[in-house]
Amino acid sequence: MSLDSLVVWAAHSGAGERVELVCDEHPDPATGHRAWRPVRAPGCVADLPLHVPLELLALGVAEVAVRRDGCGSPEALDGWLVRCTTLAEMADRELAEPPDGRRRRDVLSASAMPTVERRSLFGLGRREPRPARAWSPDVRATEHQRLRAALRHLGAHSTDAGATDGVGWRLSADGCRASGQCVTACPNDALALVHSAGRDGVQRSELRFDPSLCNACGRCIEFCDAAALSAPGPATFNDLALATPSPIATVATRVCERCRAAFAPSDKDASLCPTCAARRANPFGSALPPEALARLQRAQGNSAD
Ligand code: SF4
């Protein structure tokens, strides 16, 4: 379920508010401390994306707390809270414990937040919604991208806890041929090929990887015909907040004289990339390269299982 209305509310009316997130099944979220706004999640709070509390804080909500009583999955909620607390601490913020209280309050729904303050309808408090804040999350971005953006907006720094938990992968490349298949396959722009001319006249192609953008989807590994990529470990929350692109492979390449694409020559006289060489050798054929054929057969085998 979309939580866009929670973001819109936080951007326009949430500055200085104290938000108490409550599971959908909580029997009585209305009773609590008068200074806190109970916001009912569309399900268990533990199922909310990790970026939700970070975005609220980045949008100016003063405090975010999670109500632990009334949750039907306390272990899952505790695990979610540990991760959110780690992320908040990286930005020198914290998730609060809502204080006790016996006040009856309006319960808001995270998936249908009010667009107009009820007090302003009766001429109380401010009449106009506050202007939108300079920063706002991109609601079309992936959960991973939104978490990264919120952390970076909050100025997160590395912490010990941030080095042991995380999302995504760290990649390494062994046997890279600079074909760029992984770059094309990555939906998150985590990989890039950068070409430069060396002093000796030989072109160098660098495969750069940004672990903060990787969400471990595995497409790059699947589509690399050279089977060069592997994921030796996870990317950490520290990577998510601070990592920048760095080279994971450097390959001596040549520019194909026909299509101008960079390629790693298999012999010193090769002037055409493998694709153009195959086309020249077989101008009227439509044969697939052996690696692509093997991948197709693997995929067909998996779908038959
Ligand atoms: S695992 Fe997915 S997101 Fe990560 S680098 Fe590979 S294709 Fe990109």
Coordinates of C-alpha atoms and ligand atoms in Angstrom, one line a residue:
M1 CA 0.0 0.0 0.0
S2 CA 1.3 3.5 -0.9
L3 CA 2.5 5.7 2.0
D4 CA 2.8 8.7 -0.3
S5 CA 0.1 10.6 1.7
L6 CA 2.3 10.2 4.8
V7 CA 5.2 11.8 3.0
V8 CA 3.0 14.7 1.7
W9 CA 1.6 15.3 5.2
A10 CA 5.1 15.3 6.7
A11 CA 6.4 17.7 4.0
H12 CA 3.5 20.2 4.5
S13 CA 2.3 19.8 8.1
G14 CA 4.7 17.5 9.9
A15 CA 7.4 19.9 11.0
G16 CA 7.8 19.8 14.7
E17 CA 5.2 17.0 15.1
R18 CA 5.8 13.9 17.2
V19 CA 4.7 10.8 15.3
E20 CA 3.8 7.5 17.1
L21 CA 3.7 4.6 14.6
V22 CA 1.2 2.0 15.6
C23 CA 0.5 -1.5 14.1
D24 CA -2.8 -1.8 12.2
E25 CA -4.1 -4.4 14.7
H26 CA -3.4 -2.3 17.8
P27 CA -6.7 -2.5 19.9
D28 CA -6.6 1.1 21.2
P29 CA -4.1 3.4 19.5
A30 CA -6.2 6.4 20.4
T31 CA -5.1 6.4 24.1
G32 CA -1.7 7.9 24.7
H33 CA 0.3 11.0 25.3
R34 CA -1.4 14.2 24.1
A35 CA 1.8 15.6 22.5
W36 CA 2.1 12.6 20.1
R37 CA 0.1 11.9 17.0
P38 CA -0.8 8.2 16.6
V39 CA -0.4 7.1 13.0
R40 CA -1.7 3.7 12.1
A41 CA 0.4 1.7 9.7
P42 CA -1.3 -0.3 6.9
G43 CA -0.2 -3.5 8.5
C44 CA 2.5 -4.4 11.1
V45 CA 5.0 -1.6 11.6
A46 CA 7.7 -4.2 11.1
D47 CA 6.6 -4.4 7.4
L48 CA 7.1 -0.7 6.8
P49 CA 10.1 0.0 4.5
L50 CA 13.2 1.2 6.5
H51 CA 13.1 4.6 4.8
V52 CA 9.8 5.6 6.4
P53 CA 11.1 6.9 9.8
L54 CA 14.2 8.3 8.2
E55 CA 12.1 10.3 5.6
L56 CA 9.9 11.6 8.4
L57 CA 12.9 12.9 10.3
A58 CA 14.4 14.3 7.1
L59 CA 11.2 16.2 6.4
G60 CA 11.3 17.9 9.8
V61 CA 9.2 15.7 12.0
A62 CA 10.6 16.3 15.5
E63 CA 10.4 12.8 16.8
V64 CA 9.3 9.4 15.6
A65 CA 8.4 6.6 18.0
V66 CA 7.1 3.1 17.6
R67 CA 4.4 1.7 19.8
R68 CA 5.5 -1.8 20.8
D69 CA 2.4 -2.8 22.8
G70 CA -0.4 -4.4 20.8
C71 CA 2.0 -5.8 18.2
G72 CA 1.2 -9.3 17.1
S73 CA 4.8 -9.9 15.8
P74 CA 7.1 -8.5 18.6
E75 CA 10.2 -10.4 17.4
A76 CA 9.9 -9.0 13.9
L77 CA 9.2 -5.6 15.3
D78 CA 12.3 -5.7 17.5
G79 CA 14.4 -6.7 14.5
W80 CA 13.0 -3.8 12.5
L81 CA 13.5 -1.4 15.4
V82 CA 17.2 -2.4 15.8
R83 CA 17.8 -1.7 12.1
C84 CA 16.0 1.6 12.2
T85 CA 17.7 2.6 15.4
T86 CA 21.1 1.9 13.7
L87 CA 20.2 4.0 10.7
A88 CA 18.8 6.9 12.9
E89 CA 22.0 6.9 15.0
M90 CA 24.1 7.3 11.9
A91 CA 22.3 10.6 11.5
D92 CA 22.6 11.5 15.2
R93 CA 18.9 10.9 15.6
E94 CA 17.0 8.4 17.6
L95 CA 13.7 6.6 17.5
A96 CA 11.9 7.6 20.7
E97 CA 9.8 5.5 23.1
P98 CA 6.4 7.2 23.2
P99 CA 5.7 8.3 26.8
D100 CA 2.7 6.9 28.7
G101 CA -0.5 8.9 28.6
R102 CA -4.3 8.6 29.0
R103 CA -5.5 11.2 26.6
R104 CA -7.9 10.3 23.8
R105 CA -6.5 11.3 20.4
D106 CA -7.4 11.2 16.8
V107 CA -5.8 8.3 15.1
L108 CA -4.4 9.1 11.6
S109 CA -4.0 6.5 8.9
A110 CA -0.5 6.3 7.3
S111 CA -2.1 5.5 3.9
A112 CA -4.7 8.3 4.0
M113 CA -3.3 11.3 6.0
P114 CA -5.2 14.6 6.1
T115 CA -4.3 17.2 3.5
V116 CA -5.8 20.0 5.5
E117 CA -5.3 20.6 9.3
R118 CA -8.6 20.1 11.1
R119 CA -7.7 23.0 13.4
S120 CA -7.3 25.4 10.4
L121 CA -10.9 24.5 9.2
F122 CA -12.2 26.0 12.4
G123 CA -9.9 29.0 12.2
L124 CA -7.6 27.8 14.9
G125 CA -3.9 27.6 14.5
R126 CA -2.4 28.3 11.1
R127 CA -4.8 28.6 8.2
E128 CA -2.5 27.8 5.3
P129 CA -0.4 24.7 5.0
R130 CA 3.3 25.3 5.4
P131 CA 5.1 25.5 2.0
A132 CA 6.7 22.2 1.0
R133 CA 10.2 21.8 2.3
A134 CA 13.2 22.2 0.0
W135 CA 14.0 18.5 0.2
S136 CA 11.4 15.9 -0.6
P137 CA 11.7 12.2 -1.3
D138 CA 11.3 10.9 -4.8
V139 CA 8.2 8.7 -4.4
R140 CA 8.9 6.9 -7.7
A141 CA 12.3 5.8 -6.5
T142 CA 12.9 2.3 -5.1
E143 CA 12.9 1.7 -1.3
H144 CA 16.7 1.3 -1.5
Q145 CA 17.1 4.6 -3.3
R146 CA 14.8 6.4 -0.9
L147 CA 16.7 5.1 2.2
R148 CA 20.0 6.2 0.6
A149 CA 18.6 9.6 -0.2
A150 CA 17.1 10.2 3.3
L151 CA 20.3 9.1 5.0
R152 CA 22.4 11.4 2.9
H153 CA 20.0 14.3 3.4
L154 CA 20.3 13.8 7.1
G155 CA 24.1 13.9 6.9
A156 CA 24.6 10.3 8.2
H157 CA 28.1 9.3 9.2
S158 CA 29.7 5.8 9.7
T159 CA 29.1 4.0 12.9
D160 CA 30.3 0.6 14.3
A161 CA 26.7 -0.7 14.1
G162 CA 26.4 0.6 10.6
A163 CA 29.4 -1.5 9.6
T164 CA 27.8 -4.8 10.6
D165 CA 24.3 -4.5 9.1
G166 CA 23.2 -3.5 5.7
V167 CA 21.4 -3.9 2.4
G168 CA 22.8 -4.8 -1.1
W169 CA 26.1 -6.3 -2.1
R170 CA 29.8 -5.6 -2.5
L171 CA 30.8 -6.8 -5.9
S172 CA 34.2 -8.0 -7.2
A173 CA 35.2 -8.7 -10.7
D174 CA 37.7 -11.3 -11.9
G175 CA 38.2 -11.8 -15.7
C176 CA 36.2 -8.7 -16.7
R177 CA 36.2 -8.1 -20.5
A178 CA 34.7 -4.7 -20.3
S179 CA 31.7 -5.7 -22.4
G180 CA 29.3 -3.5 -20.4
Q181 CA 26.6 -6.2 -20.1
C182 CA 26.4 -5.7 -16.3
V183 CA 26.2 -1.9 -16.8
T184 CA 23.2 -2.3 -19.1
A185 CA 21.6 -4.9 -16.9
C186 CA 21.8 -2.9 -13.6
P187 CA 18.5 -1.2 -13.0
N188 CA 20.1 1.1 -10.3
D189 CA 23.0 2.6 -12.2
A190 CA 25.4 1.0 -9.6
L191 CA 27.9 0.1 -12.3
A192 CA 29.7 2.2 -15.0
L193 CA 32.4 1.7 -17.5
V194 CA 34.8 4.6 -17.8
H195 CA 37.3 4.6 -20.7
S196 CA 40.5 6.5 -20.8
A197 CA 43.6 6.6 -23.0
G198 CA 46.8 5.5 -21.3
R199 CA 50.2 7.1 -21.8
D200 CA 51.3 4.1 -23.8
G201 CA 48.5 4.7 -26.3
V202 CA 46.5 1.7 -25.0
Q203 CA 43.0 2.5 -23.9
R204 CA 42.0 1.5 -20.4
S205 CA 38.5 0.7 -19.3
E206 CA 37.6 0.8 -15.7
L207 CA 34.5 -0.9 -14.3
R208 CA 33.3 1.2 -11.4
F209 CA 30.8 0.1 -8.8
D210 CA 28.9 2.1 -6.2
P211 CA 27.8 -0.2 -3.4
S212 CA 25.4 2.4 -2.1
L213 CA 23.2 2.0 -5.2
C214 CA 23.2 -1.9 -5.2
N215 CA 20.1 -3.6 -3.9
A216 CA 21.4 -7.2 -4.6
C217 CA 19.0 -7.9 -7.4
G218 CA 21.7 -10.1 -9.1
R219 CA 21.0 -9.1 -12.7
C220 CA 24.6 -8.1 -13.3
I221 CA 25.9 -11.5 -12.3
E222 CA 23.2 -13.2 -14.3
F223 CA 23.9 -11.3 -17.5
C224 CA 27.8 -11.3 -17.5
D225 CA 28.8 -13.7 -20.2
A226 CA 32.3 -13.8 -18.8
A227 CA 31.1 -14.9 -15.4
A228 CA 33.4 -12.2 -14.0
L229 CA 31.2 -10.8 -11.3
S230 CA 30.7 -12.2 -7.8
A231 CA 29.3 -10.9 -4.5
P232 CA 31.8 -11.8 -1.8
G233 CA 29.9 -9.8 0.9
P234 CA 27.1 -7.5 1.7
A235 CA 27.1 -3.7 1.4
T236 CA 26.7 -2.1 4.9
F237 CA 24.6 0.8 6.1
N238 CA 27.8 2.8 6.2
D239 CA 28.2 2.1 2.4
L240 CA 24.6 3.2 1.9
A241 CA 25.3 6.5 3.5
L242 CA 28.8 7.3 2.3
A243 CA 30.1 5.0 -0.4
T244 CA 31.1 6.5 -3.8
P245 CA 31.9 4.7 -7.1
S246 CA 35.3 2.9 -7.1
P247 CA 37.0 0.6 -9.6
I248 CA 36.6 -3.1 -9.3
A249 CA 38.3 -4.0 -12.6
T250 CA 40.7 -2.3 -15.0
V251 CA 41.0 -3.8 -18.5
A252 CA 43.2 -2.9 -21.4
T253 CA 40.8 -2.3 -24.3
R254 CA 40.7 -1.3 -27.9
V255 CA 38.1 0.6 -29.9
C256 CA 36.3 -1.6 -32.4
E257 CA 37.0 -0.1 -35.8
R258 CA 33.5 -0.9 -37.0
C259 CA 31.1 0.0 -34.1
R260 CA 33.5 2.1 -32.0
A261 CA 32.6 0.2 -28.8
A262 CA 35.5 -0.6 -26.4
F263 CA 36.4 -4.3 -26.2
A264 CA 39.1 -6.4 -24.6
P265 CA 41.0 -7.9 -27.5
S266 CA 41.5 -11.7 -27.4
D267 CA 44.7 -11.4 -29.6
K268 CA 47.0 -8.5 -30.4
D269 CA 45.8 -8.1 -33.9
A270 CA 42.0 -8.0 -33.2
S271 CA 40.5 -4.8 -34.5
L272 CA 36.8 -5.8 -34.2
C273 CA 34.8 -6.4 -31.1
P274 CA 33.5 -10.0 -30.7
T275 CA 30.0 -9.0 -32.0
C276 CA 31.3 -7.3 -35.2
A277 CA 33.9 -10.1 -35.7
A278 CA 31.0 -12.7 -35.6
R279 CA 29.0 -10.6 -38.0
R280 CA 31.8 -10.2 -40.4
A281 CA 32.5 -13.9 -40.3
N282 CA 28.9 -14.8 -40.7
P283 CA 27.2 -11.9 -42.5
F284 CA 23.9 -13.7 -43.4
G285 CA 23.7 -15.8 -40.2
S286 CA 21.8 -15.2 -37.0
A287 CA 23.8 -17.4 -34.6
L288 CA 23.9 -16.4 -31.0
P289 CA 27.2 -16.1 -29.3
P290 CA 28.0 -19.3 -27.3
E291 CA 27.8 -17.5 -23.9
A292 CA 24.3 -16.2 -24.8
L293 CA 23.2 -19.6 -25.9
A294 CA 24.4 -21.2 -22.7
R295 CA 22.6 -18.5 -20.7
L296 CA 19.4 -19.1 -22.6
Q297 CA 19.7 -22.9 -22.0
R298 CA 20.2 -22.2 -18.3
A299 CA 17.2 -19.9 -18.1
Q300 CA 15.0 -22.5 -19.9
G301 CA 16.2 -25.2 -17.5
N302 CA 15.3 -23.0 -14.5
S303 CA 11.9 -22.2 -15.9
A304 CA 11.2 -25.9 -16.6
D305 CA 12.0 -26.8 -12.9
Ligands
SF4_1 S1 23.1 -6.8 -8.0 FE1 21.5 -5.6 -9.2 S2 21.7 -3.5 -8.2 FE2 23.5 -4.6 -7.6 S3 25.1 -3.9 -9.2 FE3 24.1 -5.9 -9.8 S4 22.5 -5.3 -11.2 FE4 23.0 -3.5 -10.1

